[in-house]
Tab-separated table of C-alpha atoms in Angstrom:
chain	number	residue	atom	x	y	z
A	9	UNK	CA	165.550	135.879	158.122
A	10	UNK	CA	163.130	136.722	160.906
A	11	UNK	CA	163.794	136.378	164.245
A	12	UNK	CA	162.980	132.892	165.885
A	13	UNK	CA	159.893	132.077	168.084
A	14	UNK	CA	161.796	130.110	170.411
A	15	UNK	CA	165.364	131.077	171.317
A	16	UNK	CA	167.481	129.264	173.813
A	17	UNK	CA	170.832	130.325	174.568
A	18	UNK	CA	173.664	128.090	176.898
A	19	UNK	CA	170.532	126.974	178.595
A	20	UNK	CA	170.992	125.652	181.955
A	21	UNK	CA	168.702	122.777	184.633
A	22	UNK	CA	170.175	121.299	187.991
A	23	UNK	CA	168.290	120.082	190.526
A	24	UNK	CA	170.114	119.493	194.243
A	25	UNK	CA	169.467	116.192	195.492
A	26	UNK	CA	170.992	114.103	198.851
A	27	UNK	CA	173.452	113.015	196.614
A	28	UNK	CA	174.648	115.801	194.959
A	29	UNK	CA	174.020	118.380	192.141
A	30	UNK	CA	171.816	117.104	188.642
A	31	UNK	CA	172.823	118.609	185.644
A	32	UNK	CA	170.049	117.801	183.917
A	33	UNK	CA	170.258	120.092	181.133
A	34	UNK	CA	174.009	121.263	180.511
A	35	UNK	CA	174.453	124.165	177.959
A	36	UNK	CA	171.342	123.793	175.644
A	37	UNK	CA	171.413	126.043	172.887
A	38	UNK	CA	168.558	126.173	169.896
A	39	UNK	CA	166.327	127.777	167.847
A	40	UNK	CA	162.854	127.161	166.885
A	41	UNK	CA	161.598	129.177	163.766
A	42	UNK	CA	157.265	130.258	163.356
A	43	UNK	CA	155.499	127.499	162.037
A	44	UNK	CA	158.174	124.861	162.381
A	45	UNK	CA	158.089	121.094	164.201
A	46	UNK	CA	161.618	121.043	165.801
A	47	UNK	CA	161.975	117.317	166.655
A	48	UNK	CA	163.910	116.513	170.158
A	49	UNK	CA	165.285	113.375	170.445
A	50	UNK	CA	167.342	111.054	172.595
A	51	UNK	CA	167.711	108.507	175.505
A	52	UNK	CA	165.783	108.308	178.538
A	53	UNK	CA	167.209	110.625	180.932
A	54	UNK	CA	169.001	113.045	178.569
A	55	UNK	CA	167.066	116.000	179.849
A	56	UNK	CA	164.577	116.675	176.568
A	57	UNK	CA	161.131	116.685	179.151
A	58	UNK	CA	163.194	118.725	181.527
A	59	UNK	CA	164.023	121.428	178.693
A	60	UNK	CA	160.473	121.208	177.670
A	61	UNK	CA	159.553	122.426	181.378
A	62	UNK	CA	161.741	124.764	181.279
A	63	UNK	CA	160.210	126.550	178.729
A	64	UNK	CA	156.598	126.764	179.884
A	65	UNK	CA	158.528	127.651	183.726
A	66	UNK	CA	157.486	124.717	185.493
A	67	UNK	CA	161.045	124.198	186.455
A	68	UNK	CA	163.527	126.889	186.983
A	69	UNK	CA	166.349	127.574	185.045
A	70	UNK	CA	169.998	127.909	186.224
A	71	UNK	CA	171.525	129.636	183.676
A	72	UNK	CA	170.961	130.514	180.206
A	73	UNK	CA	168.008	132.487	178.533
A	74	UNK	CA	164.728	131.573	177.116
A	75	UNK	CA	163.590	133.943	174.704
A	76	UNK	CA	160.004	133.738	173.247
A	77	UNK	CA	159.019	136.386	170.561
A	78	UNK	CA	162.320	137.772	171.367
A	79	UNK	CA	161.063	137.961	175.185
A	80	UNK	CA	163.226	136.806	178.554
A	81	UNK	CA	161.135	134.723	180.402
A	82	UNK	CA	163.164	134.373	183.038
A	83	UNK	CA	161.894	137.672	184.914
A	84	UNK	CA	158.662	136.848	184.210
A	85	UNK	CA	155.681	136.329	186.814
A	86	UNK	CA	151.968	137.062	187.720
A	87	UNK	CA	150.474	138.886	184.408
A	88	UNK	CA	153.362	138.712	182.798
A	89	UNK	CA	153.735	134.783	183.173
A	90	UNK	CA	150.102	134.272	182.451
A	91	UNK	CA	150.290	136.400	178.977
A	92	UNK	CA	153.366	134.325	178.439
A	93	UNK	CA	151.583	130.467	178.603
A	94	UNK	CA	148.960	131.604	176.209
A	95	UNK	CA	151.283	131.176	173.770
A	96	UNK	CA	153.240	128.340	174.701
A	97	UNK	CA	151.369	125.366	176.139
A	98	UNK	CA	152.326	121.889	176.438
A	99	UNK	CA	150.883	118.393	175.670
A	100	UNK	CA	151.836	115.848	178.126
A	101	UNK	CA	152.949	112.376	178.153
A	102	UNK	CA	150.302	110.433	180.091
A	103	UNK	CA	146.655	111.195	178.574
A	104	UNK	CA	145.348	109.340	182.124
A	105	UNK	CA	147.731	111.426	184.619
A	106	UNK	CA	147.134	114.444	182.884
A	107	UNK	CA	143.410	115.166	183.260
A	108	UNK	CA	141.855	115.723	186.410
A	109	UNK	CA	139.636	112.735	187.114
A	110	UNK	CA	137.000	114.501	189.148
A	111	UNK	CA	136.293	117.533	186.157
A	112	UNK	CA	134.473	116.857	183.549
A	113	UNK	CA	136.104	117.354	179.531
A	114	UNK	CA	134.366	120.229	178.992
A	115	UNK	CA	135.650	122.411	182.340
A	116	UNK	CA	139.197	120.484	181.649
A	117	UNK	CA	138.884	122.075	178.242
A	118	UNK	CA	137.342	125.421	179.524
A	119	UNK	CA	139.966	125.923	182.404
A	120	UNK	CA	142.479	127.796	180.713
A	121	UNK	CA	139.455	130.153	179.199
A	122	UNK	CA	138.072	130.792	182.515
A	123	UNK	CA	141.402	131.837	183.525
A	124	UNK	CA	141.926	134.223	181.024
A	125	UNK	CA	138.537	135.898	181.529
A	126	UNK	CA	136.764	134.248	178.796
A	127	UNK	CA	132.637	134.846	179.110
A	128	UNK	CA	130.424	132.214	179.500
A	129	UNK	CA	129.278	132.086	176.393
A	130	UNK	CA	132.224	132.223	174.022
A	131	UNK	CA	133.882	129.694	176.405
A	132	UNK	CA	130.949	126.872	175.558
A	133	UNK	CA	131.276	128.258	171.880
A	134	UNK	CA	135.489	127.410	171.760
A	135	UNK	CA	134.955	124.207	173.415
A	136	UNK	CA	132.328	123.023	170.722
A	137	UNK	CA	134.628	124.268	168.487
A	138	UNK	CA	137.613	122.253	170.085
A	139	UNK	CA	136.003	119.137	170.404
A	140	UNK	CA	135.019	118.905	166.885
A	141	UNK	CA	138.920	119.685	165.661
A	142	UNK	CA	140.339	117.093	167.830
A	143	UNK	CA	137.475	114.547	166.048
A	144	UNK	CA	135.302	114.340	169.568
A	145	UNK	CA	131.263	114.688	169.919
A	146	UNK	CA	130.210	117.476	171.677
A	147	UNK	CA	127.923	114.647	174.083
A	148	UNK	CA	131.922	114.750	175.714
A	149	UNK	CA	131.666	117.895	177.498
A	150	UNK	CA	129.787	116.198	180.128
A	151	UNK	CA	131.471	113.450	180.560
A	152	UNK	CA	134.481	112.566	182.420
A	153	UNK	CA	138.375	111.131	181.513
A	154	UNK	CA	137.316	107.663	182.757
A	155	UNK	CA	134.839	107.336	179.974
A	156	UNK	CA	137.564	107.843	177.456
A	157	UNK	CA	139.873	105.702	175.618
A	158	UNK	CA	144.320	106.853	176.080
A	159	UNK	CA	143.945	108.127	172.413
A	160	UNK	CA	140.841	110.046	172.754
A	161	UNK	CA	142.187	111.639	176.481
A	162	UNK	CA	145.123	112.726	174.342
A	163	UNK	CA	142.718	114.556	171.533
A	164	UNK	CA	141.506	116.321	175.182
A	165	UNK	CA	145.130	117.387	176.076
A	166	UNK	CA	145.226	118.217	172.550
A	167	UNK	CA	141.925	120.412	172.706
A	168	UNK	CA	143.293	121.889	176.224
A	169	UNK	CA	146.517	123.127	174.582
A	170	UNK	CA	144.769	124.745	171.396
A	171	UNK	CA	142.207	126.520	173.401
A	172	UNK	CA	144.052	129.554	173.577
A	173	UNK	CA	145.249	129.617	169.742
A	174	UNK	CA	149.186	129.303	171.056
A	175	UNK	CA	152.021	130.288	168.830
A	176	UNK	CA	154.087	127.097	170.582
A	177	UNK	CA	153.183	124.122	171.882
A	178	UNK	CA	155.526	121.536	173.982
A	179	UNK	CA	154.693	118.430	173.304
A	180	UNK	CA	156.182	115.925	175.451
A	181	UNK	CA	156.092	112.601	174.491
A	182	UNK	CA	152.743	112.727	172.904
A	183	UNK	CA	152.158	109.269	171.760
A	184	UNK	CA	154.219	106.901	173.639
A	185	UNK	CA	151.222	105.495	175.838
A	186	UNK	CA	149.353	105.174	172.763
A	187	UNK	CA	148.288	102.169	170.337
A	188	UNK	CA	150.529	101.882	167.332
A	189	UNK	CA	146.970	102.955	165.417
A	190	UNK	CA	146.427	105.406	167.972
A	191	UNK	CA	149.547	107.100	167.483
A	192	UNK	CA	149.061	107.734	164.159
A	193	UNK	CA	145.340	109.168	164.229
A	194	UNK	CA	147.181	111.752	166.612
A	195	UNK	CA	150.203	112.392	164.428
A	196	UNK	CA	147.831	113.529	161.258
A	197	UNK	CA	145.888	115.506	163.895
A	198	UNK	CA	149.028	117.404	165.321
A	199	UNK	CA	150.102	117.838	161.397
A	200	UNK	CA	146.708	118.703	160.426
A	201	UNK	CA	146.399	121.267	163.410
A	202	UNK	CA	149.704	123.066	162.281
A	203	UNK	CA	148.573	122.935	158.439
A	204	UNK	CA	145.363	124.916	159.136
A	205	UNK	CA	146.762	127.300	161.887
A	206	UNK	CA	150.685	127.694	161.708
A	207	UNK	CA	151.263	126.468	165.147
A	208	UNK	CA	154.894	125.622	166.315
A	209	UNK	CA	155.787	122.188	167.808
A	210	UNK	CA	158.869	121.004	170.153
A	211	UNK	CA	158.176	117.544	169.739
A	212	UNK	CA	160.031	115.594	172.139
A	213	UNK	CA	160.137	111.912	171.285
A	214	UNK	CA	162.334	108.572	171.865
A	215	UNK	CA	160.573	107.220	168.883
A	216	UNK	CA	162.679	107.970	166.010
A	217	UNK	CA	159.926	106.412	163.695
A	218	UNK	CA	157.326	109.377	164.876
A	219	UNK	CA	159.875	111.887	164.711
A	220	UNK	CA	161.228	111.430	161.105
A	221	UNK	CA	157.525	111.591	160.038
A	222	UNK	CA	156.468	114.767	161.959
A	223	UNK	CA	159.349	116.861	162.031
A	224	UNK	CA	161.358	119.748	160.025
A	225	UNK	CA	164.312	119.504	161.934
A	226	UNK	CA	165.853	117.592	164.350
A	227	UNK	CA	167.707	117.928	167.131
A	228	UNK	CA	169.928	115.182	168.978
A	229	UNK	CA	170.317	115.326	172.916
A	230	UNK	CA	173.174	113.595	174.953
A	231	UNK	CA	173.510	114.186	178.761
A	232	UNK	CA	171.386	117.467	178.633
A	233	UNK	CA	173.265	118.530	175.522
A	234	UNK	CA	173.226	119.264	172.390
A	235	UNK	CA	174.948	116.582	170.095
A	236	UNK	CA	173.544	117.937	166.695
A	237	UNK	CA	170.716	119.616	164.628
A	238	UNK	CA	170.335	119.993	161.579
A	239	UNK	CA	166.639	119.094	158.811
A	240	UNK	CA	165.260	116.000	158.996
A	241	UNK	CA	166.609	114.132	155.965
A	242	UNK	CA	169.841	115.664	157.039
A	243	UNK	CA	170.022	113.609	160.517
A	244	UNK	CA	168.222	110.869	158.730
A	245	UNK	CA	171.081	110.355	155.737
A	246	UNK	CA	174.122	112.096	156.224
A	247	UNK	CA	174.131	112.013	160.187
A	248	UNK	CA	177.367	113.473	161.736
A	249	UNK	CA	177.980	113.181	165.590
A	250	UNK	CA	178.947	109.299	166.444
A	251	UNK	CA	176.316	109.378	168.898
A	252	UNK	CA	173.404	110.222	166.010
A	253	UNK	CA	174.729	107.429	163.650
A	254	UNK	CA	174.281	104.862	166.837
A	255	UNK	CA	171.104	106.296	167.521
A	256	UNK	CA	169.796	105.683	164.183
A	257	UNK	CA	171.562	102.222	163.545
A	258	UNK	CA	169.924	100.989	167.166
A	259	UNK	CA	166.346	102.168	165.864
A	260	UNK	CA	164.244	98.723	164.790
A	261	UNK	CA	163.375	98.491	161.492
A	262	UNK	CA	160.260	96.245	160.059
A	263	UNK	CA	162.663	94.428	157.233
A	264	UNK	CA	164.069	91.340	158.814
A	265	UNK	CA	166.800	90.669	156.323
A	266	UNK	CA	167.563	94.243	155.819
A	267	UNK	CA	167.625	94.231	159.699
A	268	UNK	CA	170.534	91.301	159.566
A	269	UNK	CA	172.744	92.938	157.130
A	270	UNK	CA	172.901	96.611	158.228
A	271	UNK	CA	176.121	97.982	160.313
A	272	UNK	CA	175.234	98.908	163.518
A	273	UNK	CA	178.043	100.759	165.928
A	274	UNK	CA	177.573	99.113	169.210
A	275	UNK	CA	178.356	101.659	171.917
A	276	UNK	CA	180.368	100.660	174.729
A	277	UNK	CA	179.737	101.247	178.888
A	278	UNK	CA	176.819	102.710	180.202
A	279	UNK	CA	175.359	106.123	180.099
A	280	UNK	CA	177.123	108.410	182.493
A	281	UNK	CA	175.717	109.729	185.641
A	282	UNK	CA	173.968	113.551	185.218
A	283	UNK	CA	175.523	113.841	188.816
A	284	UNK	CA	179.059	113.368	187.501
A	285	UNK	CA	179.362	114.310	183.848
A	286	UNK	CA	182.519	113.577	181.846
A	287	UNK	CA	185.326	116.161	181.453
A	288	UNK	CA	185.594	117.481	177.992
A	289	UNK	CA	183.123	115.716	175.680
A	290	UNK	CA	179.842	113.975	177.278
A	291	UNK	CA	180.168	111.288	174.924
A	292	UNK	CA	183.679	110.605	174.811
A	293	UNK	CA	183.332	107.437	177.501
A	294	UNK	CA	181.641	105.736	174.735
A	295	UNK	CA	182.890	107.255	171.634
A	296	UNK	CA	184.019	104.817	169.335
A	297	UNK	CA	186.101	107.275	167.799
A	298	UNK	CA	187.464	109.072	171.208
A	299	UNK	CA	190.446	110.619	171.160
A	300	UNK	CA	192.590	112.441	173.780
A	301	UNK	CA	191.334	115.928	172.964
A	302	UNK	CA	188.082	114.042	173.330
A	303	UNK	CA	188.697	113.621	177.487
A	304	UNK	CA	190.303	117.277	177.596
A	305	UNK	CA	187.883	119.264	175.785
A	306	UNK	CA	184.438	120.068	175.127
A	307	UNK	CA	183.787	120.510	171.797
A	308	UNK	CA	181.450	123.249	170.764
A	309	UNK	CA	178.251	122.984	168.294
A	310	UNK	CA	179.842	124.117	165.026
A	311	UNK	CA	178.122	123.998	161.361
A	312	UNK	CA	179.725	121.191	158.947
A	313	UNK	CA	179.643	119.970	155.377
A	314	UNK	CA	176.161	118.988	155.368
A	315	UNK	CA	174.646	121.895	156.964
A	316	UNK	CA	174.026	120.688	159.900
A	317	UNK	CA	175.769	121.571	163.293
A	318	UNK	CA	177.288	119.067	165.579
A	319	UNK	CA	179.399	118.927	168.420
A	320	UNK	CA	182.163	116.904	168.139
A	321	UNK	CA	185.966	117.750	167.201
A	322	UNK	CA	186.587	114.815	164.296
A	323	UNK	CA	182.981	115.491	162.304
């Protein structure tokens, strides 16, 4: 097999606050193969925007290594950094927070060009060229975010990140301020995108709906870590880790009656504080199926029948 495009290895994000030390991402291990859509999913506050950061190095790591193309990127800086986030680039969650209300689509779309020494002239020729793959007339150039609709400032993130050709691109939240329509006019974009030019995605998502339809494989995150991966239908059928199954079982579903007569496992207490992590397993405070080994010991990830890893001890 050939060596991943993304590598991270006992990846590691605290931030010091006034009340103490935020382990926002706790031991984050994965792997993210050329061409694939690695789904990232989980609660609010798990960690999965502050692992995308940590990629692109707008957040610094505390331990661990990020390896892109086989590449640390933790030394990395000036040149170096800038040769680095042409191939990684990220798509953010708020289409109206994350354009710069004063610069018209065309120089939002131009930017990174013009940093990378782009001429004039091939610059106006890519950003033709982007607006008419994200499905926007090239009148938009000149006019600014305001004028837009969420779903068509997205297609201008979109344009942004593609502008230039990344291998890998972060994308955080990408439809959650959308439309339900909306949302999927982007998703067949983003798969459309990655059909005609082989471009990775981290697709980090609380919508489990989005994420079964987009992604390859998926990963599960608890408490900035890793409670299993493994392919899509894998996670989606056979899930392993307690935490997935409740994960999946809490996720709406359109069928009313089917809705009524499914088993759900209804977790217990509240999610623990990042500032104060359980002992032994993260999820053991909730764990329907906790044991005292559970409280003692963390339990590594660790491939089982399915093929899928997960980290728990009675998988």
């Amino acid at each position: 097999m050939s060596a991943p495009l993304l590598s991270l290895t006992d990846v590691q994000v605290s931030f010091n606050t006034a009340a103490g030390t935020v382990r926002a991402v706790n031991g984050v291990s994965l792997d993210l193969a050329a061409g694939e859509t690695l789904g990232l999913v989980g609660e609010s506050g798990c960690g999965k925007s502050t692992l995308g950061k940590a990629i692109l190095k707008l957040v610094p790591v505390s331990g661990g290594a990020i390896r892109i193309d086989g590449v640390d990127i933790a030394p990395l800086s000036g040149a170096e950094l800038g040769a680095l986030r042409r191939k990684v680039q990220m798509i953010f969650q708020d289409p109206y927070g994350a354009l710069n209300p004063r610069s018209t689509v065309g120089r939002t779309i131009a930017q990174p060009m013009m940093i990378a020494g782009w001429k004039k002239d091939a610059i106006t020729a890519r950003v033709d060229t982007l607006l008419g793959w994200v499905g926007l007339p090239q009148d938009a150039r000149q006019r600014y975010p305001h004028e837009f609709s969420g779903g068509q400032r997205q297609r201008i993130g979109i344009a942004r990140a593609l502008a230039l050709s990344p291998r890998l691109i972060v994308c955080d939240e990408p439809v959650s301020a959308l439309d339900v329509s909306v949302r999927a006019q982007v998703i067949n974009l983003l798969e459309d995108l990655k059909a005609e030019f082989g471009v990775s995605y981290l697709f980090i998502s609380h919508d489990l709906s989005v994420v079964e339809h987009i992604a390859d494989r998926v990963a599960v995150m608890y408490l900035g870590t890793i409670a299993e991966v493994g392919g899509r239908d894998q996670i989606w059928h056979t899930p392993q880790h307690p935490y997935t199954k409740a994960l999946l079982e809490a996720a709406p579903i359109a069928d009313p009656k089917a809705a009524r007569a499914r088993q759900r496992t209804v977790l217990s207490g509240e999610l623990p504080s990042p500032l104060e992590p359980p002992t032994g397993c993260p999820f053991h405070s909730r764990c329907p199926i906790a044991q005292d080994r559970c409280r003692k010991e963390k339990p590594l990830l660790r491939t089982v029948a399915n093929g899928a890893q997960a980290a728990c001890h009675f998988v």
